[in-house]
Tab-separated table of C-alpha atoms in Angstrom:
chain	number	residue	atom	x	y	z
R	1	ASN	CA	-27.012	-12.585	-15.741
R	2	PRO	CA	-26.836	-10.549	-12.348
R	3	SER	CA	-28.100	-7.669	-14.128
R	4	SER	CA	-31.837	-9.009	-14.689
R	5	ILE	CA	-34.431	-8.720	-12.808
R	6	TYR	CA	-35.481	-12.941	-12.486
R	7	ASN	CA	-35.244	-14.443	-9.074
R	8	LEU	CA	-32.280	-16.707	-10.258
R	9	ALA	CA	-30.223	-13.320	-11.170
R	10	GLN	CA	-30.969	-11.613	-8.239
R	11	GLU	CA	-29.366	-14.487	-6.276
R	12	GLY	CA	-26.392	-14.192	-8.512
R	13	ARG	CA	-26.184	-10.345	-8.029
R	14	LYS	CA	-26.532	-11.218	-4.120
R	15	ALA	CA	-23.335	-13.673	-4.163
R	16	VAL	CA	-21.339	-11.234	-6.201
R	17	ASP	CA	-22.674	-8.259	-3.931
R	18	ASP	CA	-21.639	-10.061	-0.848
R	19	SER	CA	-18.204	-11.239	-2.249
R	20	ARG	CA	-17.483	-7.625	-3.256
R	21	GLN	CA	-17.931	-6.618	0.329
R	22	ILE	CA	-15.975	-9.515	1.538
R	23	VAL	CA	-12.929	-8.416	-0.872
R	24	SER	CA	-13.069	-4.723	-0.108
R	25	ASN	CA	-13.097	-5.252	3.689
R	26	CYS	CA	-9.799	-7.491	3.246
R	27	LEU	CA	-7.998	-4.554	0.947
R	28	ASN	CA	-9.590	-1.615	3.040
R	29	ALA	CA	-11.071	-0.231	-0.458
R	30	ARG	CA	-14.495	1.113	-1.369
R	31	LEU	CA	-16.571	-1.223	-3.213
R	32	SER	CA	-16.639	0.419	-6.387
R	33	ASN	CA	-13.037	0.076	-6.586
R	34	ILE	CA	-13.328	-3.960	-6.798
R	35	VAL	CA	-13.336	-5.741	-10.388
R	36	PHE	CA	-13.920	-9.393	-10.788
R	37	THR	CA	-11.895	-11.008	-13.483
R	38	GLY	CA	-11.187	-14.398	-14.771
R	39	GLY	CA	-8.442	-14.952	-13.016
R	40	GLY	CA	-4.788	-13.278	-11.730
R	41	THR	CA	-3.586	-13.277	-15.362
R	42	GLU	CA	-6.408	-11.172	-16.314
R	43	SER	CA	-6.014	-9.146	-13.620
R	44	ASP	CA	-2.419	-8.777	-14.328
R	45	ASN	CA	-2.946	-8.028	-17.897
R	46	SER	CA	-5.829	-5.962	-17.299
R	47	ALA	CA	-3.959	-3.386	-14.918
R	48	ILE	CA	-0.720	-3.099	-16.968
R	49	LYS	CA	-2.363	-2.744	-20.374
R	50	GLY	CA	-5.251	-0.717	-19.226
R	51	VAL	CA	-2.714	1.926	-17.720
R	52	ALA	CA	-0.497	1.777	-20.607
R	53	TYR	CA	-3.083	2.453	-23.367
R	54	ALA	CA	-4.878	5.003	-21.198
R	55	LEU	CA	-1.523	7.224	-20.524
R	56	ARG	CA	0.399	6.618	-23.869
R	57	ASN	CA	0.250	9.999	-25.075
R	58	ALA	CA	1.882	11.277	-21.831
R	59	GLY	CA	4.314	8.759	-21.768
R	60	ASN	CA	5.441	5.137	-22.696
R	61	HIS	CA	7.755	3.993	-20.127
R	62	ILE	CA	6.724	1.089	-17.677
R	63	ILE	CA	9.181	-0.098	-14.796
R	64	THR	CA	8.921	-3.777	-13.475
R	65	SER	CA	11.349	-5.881	-11.989
R	66	CYS	CA	13.242	-9.175	-13.789
R	67	ILE	CA	11.604	-11.675	-10.993
R	68	GLU	CA	7.507	-10.862	-11.786
R	69	HIS	CA	5.218	-13.734	-12.526
R	70	HIS	CA	4.946	-14.321	-16.521
R	71	ALA	CA	1.583	-12.869	-16.595
R	72	VAL	CA	3.410	-9.863	-15.907
R	73	LEU	CA	6.674	-10.353	-17.802
R	74	HIS	CA	4.781	-11.692	-20.952
R	75	THR	CA	2.597	-8.621	-20.943
R	76	CYS	CA	5.205	-6.295	-20.457
R	77	GLU	CA	7.314	-8.141	-23.274
R	78	GLN	CA	4.368	-7.739	-25.764
R	79	LEU	CA	3.979	-3.958	-24.910
R	80	GLU	CA	7.753	-3.774	-25.682
R	81	ARG	CA	7.195	-5.103	-28.912
R	82	LEU	CA	4.404	-2.505	-29.962
R	83	GLY	CA	7.014	0.297	-28.940
R	84	PHE	CA	6.687	0.824	-25.303
R	85	GLU	CA	9.827	1.611	-23.393
R	86	LEU	CA	10.414	-1.164	-20.418
R	87	THR	CA	12.969	-1.422	-17.784
R	88	TYR	CA	13.271	-4.469	-15.904
R	89	LEU	CA	14.928	-3.767	-12.232
R	90	PRO	CA	17.304	-6.136	-10.918
R	91	VAL	CA	17.527	-8.039	-7.399
R	92	ASP	CA	19.867	-8.506	-4.855
R	93	SER	CA	20.975	-11.948	-3.675
R	94	SER	CA	17.640	-12.081	-1.619
R	95	GLY	CA	15.581	-11.500	-4.461
R	96	LEU	CA	14.674	-7.972	-3.283
R	97	VAL	CA	14.040	-4.845	-5.370
R	98	ASP	CA	16.028	-1.797	-3.964
R	99	PRO	CA	13.182	0.909	-3.940
R	100	ASP	CA	16.013	3.510	-4.868
R	101	ASP	CA	16.607	1.609	-8.290
R	102	VAL	CA	12.960	2.511	-8.868
R	103	GLY	CA	13.636	6.047	-8.379
R	104	ARG	CA	16.591	6.005	-10.522
R	105	ALA	CA	14.759	4.395	-13.451
R	106	ILE	CA	11.818	6.870	-13.481
R	107	ASN	CA	12.259	9.534	-16.190
R	108	ASP	CA	9.453	12.217	-17.716
R	109	LYS	CA	7.953	9.282	-19.754
R	110	THR	CA	7.267	6.992	-16.996
R	111	THR	CA	3.641	6.089	-16.530
R	112	LEU	CA	3.510	2.733	-14.749
R	113	VAL	CA	5.527	0.916	-11.889
R	114	SER	CA	4.340	-3.063	-11.732
R	115	VAL	CA	6.327	-5.032	-8.666
R	116	MET	CA	4.721	-8.017	-7.189
R	117	LEU	CA	4.130	-8.141	-3.407
R	118	ALA	CA	5.556	-11.517	-2.678
R	119	ASN	CA	7.379	-13.667	-5.344
R	120	ASN	CA	5.663	-17.202	-6.274
R	121	GLU	CA	9.178	-18.810	-6.308
R	122	ILE	CA	11.417	-17.658	-3.692
R	123	GLY	CA	8.848	-16.074	-1.214
R	124	THR	CA	10.535	-12.534	-1.199
R	125	ILE	CA	8.057	-9.707	0.069
R	126	GLN	CA	9.138	-6.781	-1.763
R	127	PRO	CA	8.986	-3.362	-0.271
R	128	VAL	CA	6.001	-2.198	-2.312
R	129	SER	CA	4.946	0.573	0.172
R	130	GLU	CA	8.221	2.001	-0.088
R	131	ILE	CA	8.356	2.082	-3.851
R	132	ALA	CA	4.823	3.149	-3.997
R	133	LYS	CA	5.979	6.548	-1.975
R	134	ILE	CA	9.105	7.016	-4.193
R	135	ALA	CA	7.071	6.574	-7.136
R	136	LYS	CA	4.217	9.149	-6.115
R	137	ILE	CA	7.231	11.645	-4.876
R	138	GLU	CA	8.686	11.531	-8.529
R	139	SER	CA	4.934	11.886	-9.983
R	140	HIS	CA	4.595	14.978	-8.133
R	141	ARG	CA	8.234	16.273	-8.646
R	142	ARG	CA	7.753	15.739	-12.298
R	143	ARG	CA	4.258	16.692	-12.537
R	144	ASN	CA	3.282	13.379	-14.760
R	145	ARG	CA	0.782	10.496	-13.633
R	146	ILE	CA	2.734	7.503	-12.635
R	147	VAL	CA	0.506	4.815	-11.710
R	148	VAL	CA	1.747	1.940	-8.877
R	149	HIS	CA	0.220	-1.744	-9.508
R	150	THR	CA	1.265	-4.624	-7.452
R	151	ASP	CA	0.744	-8.333	-8.443
R	152	ALA	CA	-0.470	-9.332	-4.688
R	153	VAL	CA	-1.609	-13.230	-5.682
R	154	GLN	CA	0.729	-14.916	-3.962
R	155	GLY	CA	0.302	-12.633	-0.760
R	156	ALA	CA	-3.471	-13.123	-0.331
R	157	GLY	CA	-3.816	-14.952	3.072
R	158	PHE	CA	-0.489	-14.482	4.078
R	159	LEU	CA	0.131	-10.646	4.071
R	160	ASP	CA	-1.572	-7.201	4.834
R	161	LEU	CA	-3.336	-6.235	1.662
R	162	ASP	CA	-4.298	-2.859	2.959
R	163	VAL	CA	-3.862	-0.732	-0.087
R	164	GLU	CA	-3.806	2.396	1.727
R	165	SER	CA	-0.800	1.018	3.787
R	166	LEU	CA	0.451	-0.383	0.861
R	167	GLY	CA	0.049	3.094	-1.209
R	168	ILE	CA	-0.639	1.450	-4.371
R	169	ASP	CA	-3.169	2.116	-7.204
R	170	MET	CA	-3.815	-1.142	-8.467
R	171	LEU	CA	-3.461	-4.560	-7.008
R	172	SER	CA	-4.253	-7.915	-8.761
R	173	LEU	CA	-5.557	-11.279	-6.871
R	174	SER	CA	-6.502	-14.843	-7.741
R	175	GLY	CA	-9.481	-16.229	-5.917
R	176	HIS	CA	-8.184	-19.752	-5.898
R	177	LYS	CA	-5.113	-18.694	-3.727
R	178	PHE	CA	-7.389	-18.086	-0.977
R	179	HIS	CA	-10.142	-20.642	-1.066
R	180	GLY	CA	-12.244	-18.710	-3.479
R	181	PRO	CA	-13.751	-20.753	-6.780
R	182	LYS	CA	-11.326	-21.162	-9.608
R	183	GLY	CA	-11.717	-18.824	-12.484
R	184	VAL	CA	-11.970	-15.665	-10.516
R	185	GLY	CA	-9.606	-13.039	-9.988
R	186	VAL	CA	-9.800	-9.456	-8.325
R	187	LEU	CA	-8.375	-6.231	-9.651
R	188	TYR	CA	-8.352	-3.573	-7.655
R	189	LEU	CA	-8.479	-0.284	-9.267
R	190	ARG	CA	-8.197	3.005	-7.105
R	191	LYS	CA	-10.818	5.533	-8.307
R	192	GLY	CA	-9.599	8.177	-10.762
R	193	THR	CA	-6.748	5.824	-12.200
R	194	PRO	CA	-6.428	6.139	-16.060
R	195	PHE	CA	-7.389	3.070	-17.356
R	196	MET	CA	-8.608	1.710	-20.437
R	197	PRO	CA	-10.672	-1.804	-20.509
R	198	GLN	CA	-9.369	-4.402	-22.538
R	199	GLN	CA	-12.596	-6.034	-23.039
R	200	ILE	CA	-15.447	-4.545	-24.673
R	201	GLY	CA	-18.996	-5.124	-24.182
R	202	GLY	CA	-21.786	-4.455	-21.831
R	203	GLY	CA	-21.560	-2.796	-18.621
R	204	GLN	CA	-21.351	-5.732	-16.543
R	205	GLU	CA	-17.688	-7.214	-15.446
C-alpha cells in the first residue's frame, strides 16, 4: 500500500511518483492529471462512462467513430442500451474521420466526443486536434460542456502525445505498448473535466 508509512510502502510510493513524473513529461501534463489504471481498456471505459454519467443531466449524446477499438465501441454500445444516444461516424477510404462530420453531428445534448488517435488495425492517424477544436467551438457556441477523449494506446512511442497540442480533455494509454509493465494503463484527465469514478473505495488509484 503506497499510502502507508512503512519502508516497503514508501518504496512503492516513490516508484509510482517517478512513473507519474515520466508520463506527465511525455504528455506535457500536470502530475495531478495523471491517473494510473489497470490497462488501456479500463482507461477507455473510465473516460467514457465517467463523463457520460457525470453529465447525464446536461445531455446524453455521445459521438465516436465506427472504427474505434472494442474498449470504446463496446462501452458506447452498453451506454446505448442504457438510454444514451450514440452517433458512430463513418470514415473515408483511407480510414479517416472528417472533422466536419463531427461538427455536423454535435447537437445540444452532446457531452462527449471520443475519436482514437491511431487505429490499431490500419494505422490511420486521425485529425484529433482539428476534431477537438471543432468540439470546443460548438461547446462555446451552444453553451454546453463537450468533453473530448482520445484513445492514444496505439500512438504511444510513435506520435506526439502533447495534450495541449492535441487540445483534448482525456487521453488513454496502455503501459505494455511502450515498454511499461503489463496490467498498467494511464488516463489523462484534464483538471475541471466532469468525471464520475467508476470504482469506489479508498483515496488511492
